[in-house]
Amino acid sequence: MDILWTLLTLPYAPVRGLTSVVRVIAREAEARQYDPANIRRELEELDRAAEAGDITPEERDRGQQRVLDRLTGAGGAGAGTASGAAPARPSRRPAARRRAAGQARRVDRRDDPERRRGR
């Protein structure tokens, strides 16, 4: 069965290879975006630019807020940018660590219909 499936999906092999490459690139970009060294460098560059007079203190504050919003996952209305803040960081790693440690996955049952009925 595996051989038959492999033969039937052989024309899609380039697509599968491309998607795996895109996943690797996206994972690396995400790791660099949230790397503490890169965050510190961005904040230091904003401070240097403000000290040199290249940007105003308000622009520096907005830039710092964008960096902090990216870290905390906050954004939207209070971000102060025309395009909004960067999307929130996915929380895949903590769940993977919980599963790796053998802990059960917590289930949110606040919206459970059985609970609302009082059962």
PDB file of C-alpha atoms in Angstrom:
ATOM      1  CA  MET A   1       0.000   0.000   0.000  1.00  0.00           C
ATOM      2  CA  ASP A   2       2.853   2.397   0.782  1.00  0.00           C
ATOM      3  CA  ILE A   3       4.456   1.784  -2.602  1.00  0.00           C
ATOM      4  CA  LEU A   4       1.167   2.420  -4.394  1.00  0.00           C
ATOM      5  CA  TRP A   5       0.600   5.625  -2.426  1.00  0.00           C
ATOM      6  CA  THR A   6       4.146   6.781  -3.190  1.00  0.00           C
ATOM      7  CA  LEU A   7       3.685   6.163  -6.905  1.00  0.00           C
ATOM      8  CA  LEU A   8       0.326   7.951  -6.987  1.00  0.00           C
ATOM      9  CA  THR A   9       1.611  11.019  -5.145  1.00  0.00           C
ATOM     10  CA  LEU A  10       4.964  11.187  -6.955  1.00  0.00           C
ATOM     11  CA  PRO A  11       3.912  14.169  -9.110  1.00  0.00           C
ATOM     12  CA  TYR A  12       3.361  16.155  -5.886  1.00  0.00           C
ATOM     13  CA  ALA A  13       6.885  15.529  -4.571  1.00  0.00           C
ATOM     14  CA  PRO A  14       8.177  18.984  -5.623  1.00  0.00           C
ATOM     15  CA  VAL A  15       5.287  20.627  -3.796  1.00  0.00           C
ATOM     16  CA  ARG A  16       5.987  18.624  -0.645  1.00  0.00           C
ATOM     17  CA  GLY A  17       9.665  19.546  -0.853  1.00  0.00           C
ATOM     18  CA  LEU A  18       8.870  23.210  -1.318  1.00  0.00           C
ATOM     19  CA  THR A  19       6.474  23.271   1.631  1.00  0.00           C
ATOM     20  CA  SER A  20       9.067  21.648   3.861  1.00  0.00           C
ATOM     21  CA  VAL A  21      11.639  24.272   2.824  1.00  0.00           C
ATOM     22  CA  VAL A  22       9.131  27.066   3.520  1.00  0.00           C
ATOM     23  CA  ARG A  23       8.448  25.598   6.968  1.00  0.00           C
ATOM     24  CA  VAL A  24      12.154  25.552   7.796  1.00  0.00           C
ATOM     25  CA  ILE A  25      12.560  29.157   6.645  1.00  0.00           C
ATOM     26  CA  ALA A  26       9.509  30.294   8.627  1.00  0.00           C
ATOM     27  CA  ARG A  27      10.755  28.536  11.757  1.00  0.00           C
ATOM     28  CA  GLU A  28      14.174  30.184  11.436  1.00  0.00           C
ATOM     29  CA  ALA A  29      12.629  33.618  10.849  1.00  0.00           C
ATOM     30  CA  GLU A  30      10.446  33.195  13.933  1.00  0.00           C
ATOM     31  CA  ALA A  31      13.433  32.140  16.027  1.00  0.00           C
ATOM     32  CA  ARG A  32      15.384  35.218  14.923  1.00  0.00           C
ATOM     33  CA  GLN A  33      12.408  37.511  15.495  1.00  0.00           C
ATOM     34  CA  TYR A  34      12.120  36.476  19.148  1.00  0.00           C
ATOM     35  CA  ASP A  35      15.836  36.041  19.857  1.00  0.00           C
ATOM     36  CA  PRO A  36      16.756  38.123  22.947  1.00  0.00           C
ATOM     37  CA  ALA A  37      19.981  39.330  21.306  1.00  0.00           C
ATOM     38  CA  ASN A  38      18.079  40.687  18.303  1.00  0.00           C
ATOM     39  CA  ILE A  39      15.487  42.354  20.555  1.00  0.00           C
ATOM     40  CA  ARG A  40      18.226  44.048  22.580  1.00  0.00           C
ATOM     41  CA  ARG A  41      19.969  45.167  19.382  1.00  0.00           C
ATOM     42  CA  GLU A  42      16.749  46.709  18.024  1.00  0.00           C
ATOM     43  CA  LEU A  43      16.136  48.595  21.271  1.00  0.00           C
ATOM     44  CA  GLU A  44      19.740  49.818  21.385  1.00  0.00           C
ATOM     45  CA  GLU A  45      19.517  51.003  17.763  1.00  0.00           C
ATOM     46  CA  LEU A  46      16.380  52.976  18.620  1.00  0.00           C
ATOM     47  CA  ASP A  47      18.169  54.589  21.581  1.00  0.00           C
ATOM     48  CA  ARG A  48      21.239  55.441  19.466  1.00  0.00           C
ATOM     49  CA  ALA A  49      19.083  56.965  16.724  1.00  0.00           C
ATOM     50  CA  ALA A  50      17.229  59.092  19.286  1.00  0.00           C
ATOM     51  CA  GLU A  51      20.500  60.259  20.875  1.00  0.00           C
ATOM     52  CA  ALA A  52      21.916  61.146  17.452  1.00  0.00           C
ATOM     53  CA  GLY A  53      18.776  63.104  16.612  1.00  0.00           C
ATOM     54  CA  ASP A  54      17.782  60.896  13.678  1.00  0.00           C
ATOM     55  CA  ILE A  55      14.389  60.202  15.239  1.00  0.00           C
ATOM     56  CA  THR A  56      12.294  62.032  17.807  1.00  0.00           C
ATOM     57  CA  PRO A  57      11.779  60.638  21.315  1.00  0.00           C
ATOM     58  CA  GLU A  58       8.145  59.939  20.364  1.00  0.00           C
ATOM     59  CA  GLU A  59       9.264  57.859  17.382  1.00  0.00           C
ATOM     60  CA  ARG A  60      11.695  56.013  19.647  1.00  0.00           C
ATOM     61  CA  ASP A  61       8.882  55.287  22.118  1.00  0.00           C
ATOM     62  CA  ARG A  62       6.638  54.019  19.321  1.00  0.00           C
ATOM     63  CA  GLY A  63       9.446  51.791  18.032  1.00  0.00           C
ATOM     64  CA  GLN A  64      10.079  50.408  21.503  1.00  0.00           C
ATOM     65  CA  GLN A  65       6.366  49.769  21.938  1.00  0.00           C
ATOM     66  CA  ARG A  66       6.255  47.856  18.635  1.00  0.00           C
ATOM     67  CA  VAL A  67       9.138  45.638  19.786  1.00  0.00           C
ATOM     68  CA  LEU A  68       7.484  45.009  23.154  1.00  0.00           C
ATOM     69  CA  ASP A  69       4.104  44.351  21.511  1.00  0.00           C
ATOM     70  CA  ARG A  70       5.754  41.779  19.272  1.00  0.00           C
ATOM     71  CA  LEU A  71       7.195  40.062  22.338  1.00  0.00           C
ATOM     72  CA  THR A  72       4.037  40.079  24.418  1.00  0.00           C
ATOM     73  CA  GLY A  73       1.659  39.329  21.571  1.00  0.00           C
ATOM     74  CA  ALA A  74      -0.274  42.549  22.227  1.00  0.00           C
ATOM     75  CA  GLY A  75      -1.216  44.727  19.345  1.00  0.00           C
ATOM     76  CA  GLY A  76      -4.097  46.088  17.385  1.00  0.00           C
ATOM     77  CA  ALA A  77      -5.610  49.370  18.562  1.00  0.00           C
ATOM     78  CA  GLY A  78      -2.904  50.409  21.041  1.00  0.00           C
ATOM     79  CA  ALA A  79       0.051  49.659  18.814  1.00  0.00           C
ATOM     80  CA  GLY A  80       0.210  53.134  17.309  1.00  0.00           C
ATOM     81  CA  THR A  81       1.015  51.955  13.797  1.00  0.00           C
ATOM     82  CA  ALA A  82      -1.001  52.253  10.643  1.00  0.00           C
ATOM     83  CA  SER A  83      -0.665  48.585   9.793  1.00  0.00           C
ATOM     84  CA  GLY A  84      -1.030  47.259  13.351  1.00  0.00           C
ATOM     85  CA  ALA A  85       1.429  45.198  15.289  1.00  0.00           C
ATOM     86  CA  ALA A  86       3.026  41.952  14.274  1.00  0.00           C
ATOM     87  CA  PRO A  87       0.952  38.818  14.819  1.00  0.00           C
ATOM     88  CA  ALA A  88       1.119  37.179  18.200  1.00  0.00           C
ATOM     89  CA  ARG A  89       3.761  34.550  18.731  1.00  0.00           C
ATOM     90  CA  PRO A  90       2.377  31.025  18.368  1.00  0.00           C
ATOM     91  CA  SER A  91       2.396  29.032  21.580  1.00  0.00           C
ATOM     92  CA  ARG A  92       3.380  25.647  20.171  1.00  0.00           C
ATOM     93  CA  ARG A  93       6.490  25.122  22.247  1.00  0.00           C
ATOM     94  CA  PRO A  94       4.990  25.140  25.756  1.00  0.00           C
ATOM     95  CA  ALA A  95       2.345  22.594  24.707  1.00  0.00           C
ATOM     96  CA  ALA A  96       5.045  20.376  23.230  1.00  0.00           C
ATOM     97  CA  ARG A  97       7.026  20.595  26.458  1.00  0.00           C
ATOM     98  CA  ARG A  98       3.958  19.656  28.508  1.00  0.00           C
ATOM     99  CA  ARG A  99       3.305  16.638  26.325  1.00  0.00           C
ATOM    100  CA  ALA A 100       6.977  15.682  26.425  1.00  0.00           C
ATOM    101  CA  ALA A 101       6.909  15.851  30.222  1.00  0.00           C
ATOM    102  CA  GLY A 102       3.924  13.509  30.296  1.00  0.00           C
ATOM    103  CA  GLN A 103       1.482  16.083  31.610  1.00  0.00           C
ATOM    104  CA  ALA A 104      -2.094  15.964  30.459  1.00  0.00           C
ATOM    105  CA  ARG A 105      -3.373  18.605  28.104  1.00  0.00           C
ATOM    106  CA  ARG A 106      -5.747  21.012  29.837  1.00  0.00           C
ATOM    107  CA  VAL A 107      -9.168  21.395  28.274  1.00  0.00           C
ATOM    108  CA  ASP A 108     -11.173  24.597  28.557  1.00  0.00           C
ATOM    109  CA  ARG A 109     -14.759  23.614  29.262  1.00  0.00           C
ATOM    110  CA  ARG A 110     -16.277  27.026  29.877  1.00  0.00           C
ATOM    111  CA  ASP A 111     -18.163  26.848  26.585  1.00  0.00           C
ATOM    112  CA  ASP A 112     -19.127  23.199  26.979  1.00  0.00           C
ATOM    113  CA  PRO A 113     -22.893  22.800  26.248  1.00  0.00           C
ATOM    114  CA  GLU A 114     -23.208  20.041  28.870  1.00  0.00           C
ATOM    115  CA  ARG A 115     -21.850  22.368  31.542  1.00  0.00           C
ATOM    116  CA  ARG A 116     -24.280  25.149  30.619  1.00  0.00           C
ATOM    117  CA  ARG A 117     -27.196  22.761  31.042  1.00  0.00           C
ATOM    118  CA  GLY A 118     -26.043  21.981  34.559  1.00  0.00           C
ATOM    119  CA  ARG A 119     -24.977  18.399  34.003  1.00  0.00           C
TER     120      ARG A 119
END
